PDB file of C-alpha atoms in Angstrom:
ATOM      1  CA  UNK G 329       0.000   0.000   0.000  1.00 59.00           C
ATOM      2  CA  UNK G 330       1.294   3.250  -0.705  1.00 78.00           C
ATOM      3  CA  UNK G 331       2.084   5.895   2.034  1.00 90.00           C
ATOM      4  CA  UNK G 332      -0.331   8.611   1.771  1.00 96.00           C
ATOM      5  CA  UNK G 333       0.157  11.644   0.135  1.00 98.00           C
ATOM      6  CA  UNK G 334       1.529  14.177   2.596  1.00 98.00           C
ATOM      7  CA  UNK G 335       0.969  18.565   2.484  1.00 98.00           C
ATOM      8  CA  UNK G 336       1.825  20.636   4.974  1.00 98.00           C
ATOM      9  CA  UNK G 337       0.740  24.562   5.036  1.00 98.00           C
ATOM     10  CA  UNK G 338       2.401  27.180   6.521  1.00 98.00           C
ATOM     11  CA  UNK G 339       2.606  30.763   7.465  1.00 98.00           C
ATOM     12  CA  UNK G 340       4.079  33.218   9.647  1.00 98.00           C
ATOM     13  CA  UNK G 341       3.036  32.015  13.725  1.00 98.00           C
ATOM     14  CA  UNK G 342       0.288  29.705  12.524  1.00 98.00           C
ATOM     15  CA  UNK G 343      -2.432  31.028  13.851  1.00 98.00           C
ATOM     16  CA  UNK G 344      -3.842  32.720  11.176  1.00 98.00           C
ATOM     17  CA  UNK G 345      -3.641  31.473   7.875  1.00 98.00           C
ATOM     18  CA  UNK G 346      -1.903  28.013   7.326  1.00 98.00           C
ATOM     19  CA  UNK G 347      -4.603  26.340   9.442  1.00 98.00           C
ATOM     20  CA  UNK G 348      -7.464  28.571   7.424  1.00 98.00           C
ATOM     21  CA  UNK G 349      -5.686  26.597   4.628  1.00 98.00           C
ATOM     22  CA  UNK G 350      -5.475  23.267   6.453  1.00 98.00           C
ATOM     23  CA  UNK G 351      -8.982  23.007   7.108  1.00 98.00           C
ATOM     24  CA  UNK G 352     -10.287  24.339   3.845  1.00 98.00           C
ATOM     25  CA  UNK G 353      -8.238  21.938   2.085  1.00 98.00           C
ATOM     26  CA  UNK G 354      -9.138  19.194   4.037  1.00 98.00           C
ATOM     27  CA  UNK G 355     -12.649  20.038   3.816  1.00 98.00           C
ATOM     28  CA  UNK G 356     -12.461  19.734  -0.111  1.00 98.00           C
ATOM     29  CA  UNK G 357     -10.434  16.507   0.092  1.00 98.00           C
ATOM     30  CA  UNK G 358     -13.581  14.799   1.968  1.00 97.00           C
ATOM     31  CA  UNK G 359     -15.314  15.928  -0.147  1.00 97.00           C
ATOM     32  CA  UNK G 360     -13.877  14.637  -3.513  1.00 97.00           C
ATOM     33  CA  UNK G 361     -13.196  10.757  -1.693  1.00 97.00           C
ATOM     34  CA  UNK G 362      -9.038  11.586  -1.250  1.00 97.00           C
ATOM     35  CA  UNK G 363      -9.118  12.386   2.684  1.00 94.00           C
ATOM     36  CA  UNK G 364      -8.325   8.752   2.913  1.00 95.00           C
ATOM     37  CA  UNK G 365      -4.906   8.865   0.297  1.00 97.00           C
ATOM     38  CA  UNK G 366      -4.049  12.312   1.446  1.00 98.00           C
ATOM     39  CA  UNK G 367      -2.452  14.222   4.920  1.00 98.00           C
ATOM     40  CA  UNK G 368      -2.726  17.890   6.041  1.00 98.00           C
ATOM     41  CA  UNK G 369      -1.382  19.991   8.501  1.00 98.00           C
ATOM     42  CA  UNK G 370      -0.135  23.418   8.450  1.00 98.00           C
ATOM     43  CA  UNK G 371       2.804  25.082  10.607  1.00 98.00           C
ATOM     44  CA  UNK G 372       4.472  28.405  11.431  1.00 98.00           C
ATOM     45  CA  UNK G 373       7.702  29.748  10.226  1.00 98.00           C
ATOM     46  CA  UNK G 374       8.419  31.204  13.769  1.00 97.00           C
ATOM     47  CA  UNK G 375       7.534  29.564  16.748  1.00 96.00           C
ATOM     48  CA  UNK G 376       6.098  32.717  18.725  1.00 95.00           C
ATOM     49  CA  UNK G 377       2.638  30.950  19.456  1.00 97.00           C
ATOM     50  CA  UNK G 378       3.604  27.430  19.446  1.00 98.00           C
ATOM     51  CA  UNK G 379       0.990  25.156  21.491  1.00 98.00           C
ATOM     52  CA  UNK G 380      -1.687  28.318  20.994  1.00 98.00           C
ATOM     53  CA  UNK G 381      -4.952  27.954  19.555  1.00 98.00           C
ATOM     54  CA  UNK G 382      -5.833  29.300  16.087  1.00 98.00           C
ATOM     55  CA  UNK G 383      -6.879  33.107  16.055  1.00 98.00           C
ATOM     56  CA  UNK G 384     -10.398  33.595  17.266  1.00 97.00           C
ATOM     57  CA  UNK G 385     -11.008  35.615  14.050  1.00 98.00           C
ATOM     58  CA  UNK G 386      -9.921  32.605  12.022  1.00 98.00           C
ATOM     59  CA  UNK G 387     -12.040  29.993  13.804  1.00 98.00           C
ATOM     60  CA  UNK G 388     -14.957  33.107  13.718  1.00 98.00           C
ATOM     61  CA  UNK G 389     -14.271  32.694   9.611  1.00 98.00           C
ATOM     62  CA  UNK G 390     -14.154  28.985   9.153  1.00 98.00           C
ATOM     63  CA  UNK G 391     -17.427  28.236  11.270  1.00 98.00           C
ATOM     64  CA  UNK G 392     -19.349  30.979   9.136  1.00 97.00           C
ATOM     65  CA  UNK G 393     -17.935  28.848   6.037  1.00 97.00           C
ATOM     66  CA  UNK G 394     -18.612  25.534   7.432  1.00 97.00           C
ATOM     67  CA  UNK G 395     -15.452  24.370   8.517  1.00 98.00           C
ATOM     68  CA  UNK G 396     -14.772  21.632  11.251  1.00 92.00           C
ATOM     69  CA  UNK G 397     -11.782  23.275  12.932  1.00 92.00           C
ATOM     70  CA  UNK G 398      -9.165  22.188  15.829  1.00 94.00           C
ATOM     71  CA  UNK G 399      -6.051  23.737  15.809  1.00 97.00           C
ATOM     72  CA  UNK G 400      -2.796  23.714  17.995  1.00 98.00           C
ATOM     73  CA  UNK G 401       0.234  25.822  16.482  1.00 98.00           C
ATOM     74  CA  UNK G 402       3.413  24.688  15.542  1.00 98.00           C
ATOM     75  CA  UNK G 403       6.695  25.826  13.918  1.00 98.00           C
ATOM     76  CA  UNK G 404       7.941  24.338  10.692  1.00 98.00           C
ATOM     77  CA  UNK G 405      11.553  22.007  11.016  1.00 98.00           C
ATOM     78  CA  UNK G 406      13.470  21.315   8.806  1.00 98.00           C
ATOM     79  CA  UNK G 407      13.390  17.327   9.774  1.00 98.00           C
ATOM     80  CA  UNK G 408       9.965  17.403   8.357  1.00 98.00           C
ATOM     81  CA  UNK G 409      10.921  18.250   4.703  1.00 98.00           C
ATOM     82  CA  UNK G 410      12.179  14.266   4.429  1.00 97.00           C
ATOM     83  CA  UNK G 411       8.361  13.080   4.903  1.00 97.00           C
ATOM     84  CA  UNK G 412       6.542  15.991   3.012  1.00 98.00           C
ATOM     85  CA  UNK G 413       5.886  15.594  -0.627  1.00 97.00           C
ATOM     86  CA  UNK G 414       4.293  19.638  -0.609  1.00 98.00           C
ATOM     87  CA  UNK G 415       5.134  22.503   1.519  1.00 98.00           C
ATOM     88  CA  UNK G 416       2.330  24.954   1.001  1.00 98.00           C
ATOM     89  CA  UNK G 417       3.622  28.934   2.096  1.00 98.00           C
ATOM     90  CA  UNK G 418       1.275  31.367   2.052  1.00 98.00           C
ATOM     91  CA  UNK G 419       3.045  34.180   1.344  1.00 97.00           C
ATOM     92  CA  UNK G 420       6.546  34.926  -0.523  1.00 96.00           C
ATOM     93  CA  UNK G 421       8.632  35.994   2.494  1.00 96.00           C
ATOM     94  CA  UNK G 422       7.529  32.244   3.935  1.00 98.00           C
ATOM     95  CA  UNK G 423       8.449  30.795   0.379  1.00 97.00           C
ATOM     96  CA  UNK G 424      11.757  32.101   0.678  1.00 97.00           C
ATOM     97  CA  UNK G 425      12.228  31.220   4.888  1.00 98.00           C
ATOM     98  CA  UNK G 426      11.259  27.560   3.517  1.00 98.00           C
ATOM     99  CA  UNK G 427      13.869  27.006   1.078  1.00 97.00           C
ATOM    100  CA  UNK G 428      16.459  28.242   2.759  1.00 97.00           C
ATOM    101  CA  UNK G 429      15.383  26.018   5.103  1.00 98.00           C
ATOM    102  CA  UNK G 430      15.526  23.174   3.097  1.00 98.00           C
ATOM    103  CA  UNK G 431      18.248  20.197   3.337  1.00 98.00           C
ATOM    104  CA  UNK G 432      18.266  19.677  -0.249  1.00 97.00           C
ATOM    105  CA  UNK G 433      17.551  21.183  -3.586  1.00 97.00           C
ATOM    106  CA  UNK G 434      14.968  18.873  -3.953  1.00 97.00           C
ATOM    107  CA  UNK G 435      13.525  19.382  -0.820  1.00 98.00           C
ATOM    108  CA  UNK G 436      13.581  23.767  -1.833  1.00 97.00           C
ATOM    109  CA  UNK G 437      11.236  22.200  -5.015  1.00 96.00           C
ATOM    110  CA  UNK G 438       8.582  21.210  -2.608  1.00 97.00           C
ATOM    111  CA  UNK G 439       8.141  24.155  -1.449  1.00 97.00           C
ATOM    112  CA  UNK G 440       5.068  26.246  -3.253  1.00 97.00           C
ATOM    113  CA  UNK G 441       3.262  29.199  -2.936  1.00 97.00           C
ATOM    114  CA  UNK G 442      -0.956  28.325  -2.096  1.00 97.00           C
ATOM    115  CA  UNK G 443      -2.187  31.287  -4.635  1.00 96.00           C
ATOM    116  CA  UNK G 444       0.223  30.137  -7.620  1.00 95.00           C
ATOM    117  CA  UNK G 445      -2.859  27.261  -7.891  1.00 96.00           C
ATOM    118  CA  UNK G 446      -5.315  29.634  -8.560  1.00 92.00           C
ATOM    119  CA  UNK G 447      -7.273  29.791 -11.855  1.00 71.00           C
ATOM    120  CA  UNK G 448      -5.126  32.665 -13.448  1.00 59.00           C
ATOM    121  CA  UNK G 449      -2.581  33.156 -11.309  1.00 57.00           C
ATOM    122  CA  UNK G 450       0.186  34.976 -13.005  1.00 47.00           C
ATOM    123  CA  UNK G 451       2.587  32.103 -11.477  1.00 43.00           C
ATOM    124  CA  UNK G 452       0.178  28.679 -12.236  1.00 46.00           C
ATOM    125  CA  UNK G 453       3.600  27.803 -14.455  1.00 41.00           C
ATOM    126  CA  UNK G 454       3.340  24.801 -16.378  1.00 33.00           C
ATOM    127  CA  UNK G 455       6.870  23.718 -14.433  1.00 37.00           C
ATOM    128  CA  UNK G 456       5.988  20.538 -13.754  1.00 35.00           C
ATOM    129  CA  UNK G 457       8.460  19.869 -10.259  1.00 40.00           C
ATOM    130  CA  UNK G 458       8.508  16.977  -7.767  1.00 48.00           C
ATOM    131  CA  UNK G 459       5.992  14.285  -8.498  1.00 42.00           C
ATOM    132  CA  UNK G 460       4.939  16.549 -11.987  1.00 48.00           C
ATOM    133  CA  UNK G 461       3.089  19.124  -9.573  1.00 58.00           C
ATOM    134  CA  UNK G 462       2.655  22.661 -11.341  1.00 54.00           C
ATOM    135  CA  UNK G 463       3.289  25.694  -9.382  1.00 55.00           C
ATOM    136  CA  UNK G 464       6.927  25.952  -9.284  1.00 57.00           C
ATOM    137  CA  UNK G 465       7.842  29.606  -9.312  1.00 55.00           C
ATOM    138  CA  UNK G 466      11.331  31.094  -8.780  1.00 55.00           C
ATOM    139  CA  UNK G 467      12.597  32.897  -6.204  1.00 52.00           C
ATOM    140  CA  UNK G 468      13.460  35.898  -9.420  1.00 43.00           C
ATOM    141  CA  UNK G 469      10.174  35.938 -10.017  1.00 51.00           C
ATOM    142  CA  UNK G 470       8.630  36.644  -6.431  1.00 54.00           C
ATOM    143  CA  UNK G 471       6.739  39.839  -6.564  1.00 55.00           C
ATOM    144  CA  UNK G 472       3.636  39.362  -3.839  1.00 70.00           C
ATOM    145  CA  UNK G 473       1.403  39.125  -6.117  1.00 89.00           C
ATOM    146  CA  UNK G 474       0.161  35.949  -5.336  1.00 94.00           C
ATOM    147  CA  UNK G 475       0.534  36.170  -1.658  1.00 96.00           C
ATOM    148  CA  UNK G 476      -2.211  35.952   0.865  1.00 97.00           C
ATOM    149  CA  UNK G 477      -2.009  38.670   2.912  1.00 97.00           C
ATOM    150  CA  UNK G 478      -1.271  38.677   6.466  1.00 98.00           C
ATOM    151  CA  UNK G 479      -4.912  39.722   8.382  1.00 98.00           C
ATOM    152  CA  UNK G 480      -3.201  39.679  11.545  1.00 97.00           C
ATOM    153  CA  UNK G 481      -3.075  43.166  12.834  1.00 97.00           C
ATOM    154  CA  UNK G 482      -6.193  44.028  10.494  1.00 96.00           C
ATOM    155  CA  UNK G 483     -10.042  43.255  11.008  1.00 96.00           C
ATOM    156  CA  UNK G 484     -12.296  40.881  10.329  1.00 97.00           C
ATOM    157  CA  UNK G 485     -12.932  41.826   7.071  1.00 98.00           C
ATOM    158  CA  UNK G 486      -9.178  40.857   6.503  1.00 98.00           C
ATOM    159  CA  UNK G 487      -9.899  37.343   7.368  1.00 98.00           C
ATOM    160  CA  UNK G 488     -12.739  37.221   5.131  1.00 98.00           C
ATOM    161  CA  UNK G 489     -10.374  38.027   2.366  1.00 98.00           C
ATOM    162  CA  UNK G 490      -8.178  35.340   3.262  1.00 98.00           C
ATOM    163  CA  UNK G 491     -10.639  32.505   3.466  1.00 98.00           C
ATOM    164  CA  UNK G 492     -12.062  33.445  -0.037  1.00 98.00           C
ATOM    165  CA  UNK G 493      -8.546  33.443  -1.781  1.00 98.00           C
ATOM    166  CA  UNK G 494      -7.698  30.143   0.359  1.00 98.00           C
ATOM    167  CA  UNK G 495     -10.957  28.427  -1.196  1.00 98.00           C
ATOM    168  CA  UNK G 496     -10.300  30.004  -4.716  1.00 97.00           C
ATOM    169  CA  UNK G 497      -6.821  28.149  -4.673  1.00 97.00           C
ATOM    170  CA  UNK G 498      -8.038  25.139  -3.206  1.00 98.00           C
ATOM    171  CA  UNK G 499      -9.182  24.222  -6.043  1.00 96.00           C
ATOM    172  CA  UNK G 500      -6.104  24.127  -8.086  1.00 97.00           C
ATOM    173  CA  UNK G 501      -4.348  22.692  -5.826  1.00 97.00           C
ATOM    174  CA  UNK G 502      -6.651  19.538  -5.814  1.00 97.00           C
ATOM    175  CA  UNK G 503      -6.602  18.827  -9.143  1.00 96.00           C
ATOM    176  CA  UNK G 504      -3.071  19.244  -8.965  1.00 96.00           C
ATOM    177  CA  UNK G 505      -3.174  16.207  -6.108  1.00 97.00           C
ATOM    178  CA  UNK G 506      -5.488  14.413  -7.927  1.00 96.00           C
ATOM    179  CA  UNK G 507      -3.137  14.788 -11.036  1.00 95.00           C
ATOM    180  CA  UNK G 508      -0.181  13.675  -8.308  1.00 95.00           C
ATOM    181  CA  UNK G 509      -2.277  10.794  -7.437  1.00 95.00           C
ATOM    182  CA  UNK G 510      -2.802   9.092 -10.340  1.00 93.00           C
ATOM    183  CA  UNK G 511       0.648   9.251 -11.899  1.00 91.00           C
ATOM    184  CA  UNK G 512       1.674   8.014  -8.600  1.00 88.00           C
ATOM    185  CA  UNK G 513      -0.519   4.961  -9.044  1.00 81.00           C
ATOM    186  CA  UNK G 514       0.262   4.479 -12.809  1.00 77.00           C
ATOM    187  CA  UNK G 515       4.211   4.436 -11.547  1.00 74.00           C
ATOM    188  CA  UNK G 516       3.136   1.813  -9.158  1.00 68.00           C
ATOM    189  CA  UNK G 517       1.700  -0.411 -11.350  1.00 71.00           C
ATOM    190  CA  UNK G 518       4.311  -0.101 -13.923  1.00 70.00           C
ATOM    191  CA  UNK G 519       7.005  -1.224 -10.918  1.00 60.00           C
ATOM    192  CA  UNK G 520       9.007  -4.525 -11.560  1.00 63.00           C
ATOM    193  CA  UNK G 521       7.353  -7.382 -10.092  1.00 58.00           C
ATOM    194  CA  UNK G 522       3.598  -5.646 -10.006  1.00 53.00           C
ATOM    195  CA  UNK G 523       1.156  -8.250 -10.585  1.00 52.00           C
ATOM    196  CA  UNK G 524       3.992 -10.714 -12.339  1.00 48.00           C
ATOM    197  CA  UNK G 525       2.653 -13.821 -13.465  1.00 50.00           C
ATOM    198  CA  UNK G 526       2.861 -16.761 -11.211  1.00 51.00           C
ATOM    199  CA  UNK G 527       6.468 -18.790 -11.816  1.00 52.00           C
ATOM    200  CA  UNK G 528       6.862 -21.990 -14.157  1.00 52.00           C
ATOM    201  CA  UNK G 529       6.270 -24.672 -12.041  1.00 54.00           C
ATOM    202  CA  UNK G 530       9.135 -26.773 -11.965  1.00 53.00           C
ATOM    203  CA  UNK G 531       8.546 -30.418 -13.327  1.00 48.00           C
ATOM    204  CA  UNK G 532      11.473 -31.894 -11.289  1.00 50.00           C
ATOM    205  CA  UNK G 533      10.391 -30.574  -7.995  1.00 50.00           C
ATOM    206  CA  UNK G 534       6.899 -31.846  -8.629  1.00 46.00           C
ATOM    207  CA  UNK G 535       7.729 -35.371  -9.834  1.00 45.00           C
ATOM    208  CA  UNK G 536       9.943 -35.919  -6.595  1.00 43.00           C
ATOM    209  CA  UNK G 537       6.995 -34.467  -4.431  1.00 42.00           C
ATOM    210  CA  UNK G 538       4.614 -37.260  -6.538  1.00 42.00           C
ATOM    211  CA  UNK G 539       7.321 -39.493  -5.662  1.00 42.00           C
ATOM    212  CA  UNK G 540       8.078 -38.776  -2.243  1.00 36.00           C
TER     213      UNK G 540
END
């Protein structure tokens, strides 16, 4: 069986809006039969509110939306990048504190930006990446345009925001799991030994076992 396919979000203190992200996203994975093949979580760049509960204005958004929500905060490790197949930021300053974070070059090409899956985004490249995932952008071509903004020290209507350009690229980013999904099964099946026919039997062994 293969291990499930694993995405972790993350922002600045994660409080805010990696687990807006991590719950939306998980809501549409239930939703579309993949909560079973596919992990979430979400994390912070810093560790300021690690062990906190998400932002009262963010669990005020997601149960206006919806969204089953239970949060504790964490802070992103390094350590983690081994397990992760995605690393989600939600902003560029947390795209760039995430691959320099990153043991390995490979490990840097996990790391995407949330709004480059949106329908239209100016960076929804068709750089295909780790496991053929679009939505590779380069660290050149950062310009915060397709960052969610921080509604931290704003109001509610801030949050708002957020939650509607969280769903909006969502949706991208499923189909770009889905898409993940199924070439990871089609590699599966295509691996040596897959369903092999059944050996020869051999006639030697099973005249002596007659004989025996």
């Amino acid at each position: 069986m293969n291990a499930p396919f694993r995405i972790c979000f993350v922002c600045t203190g994660n409080i805010c809006r990696s687990p807006m992200a991590e719950s939306v996203f998980r809501a549409h994975l239930a939703e579309d039969g993949l909560d079973g093949l596919v992990e979430v979580d979400s994390a912070g760049t810093g560790g300021w509110h690690e062990g906190d509960g998400a932002d009262p204005r963010t669990v005020a958004v997601l149960r206006a939306g919806g969204y089953p929500h239970a949060h504790t905060a964490r802070q992103f490790r390094a350590s983690w990048f081994d397990r992760l197949d995605l690393v989600i930021a939600l902003d560029s300053s947390h795209l760039r504190a995430l691959r320099s974070l990153a043991p390995t070059e490979q490990d840097a090409a996990k790391v995407r930006l949330l709004r480059s899956y949106a329908t239209g985004a100016a960076g929804a490249a068709a750089d295909a990446g780790p496991r053929e995932l679009p939505g590779l952008i380069s660290d050149s071509d950062l310009t915060g345009d397709l960052d969610v903004p921080d509604p931290y020290y704003g109001g509610f209507a801030g949050f708002e925001e957020c939650l509607e350009m969280i769903e909006t690229a969502s949706e991208g980013l499923l189909a770009a799991v889905r898409t993940a999904l199924t070439s990871r099964a089609v590699v599966a099946a295509r691996a040596p030994g897959h369903d092999a026919p059944p050996a020869p039997r051999d006639p030697h062994r099973s005249h002596s076992k007659e004989r025996a």
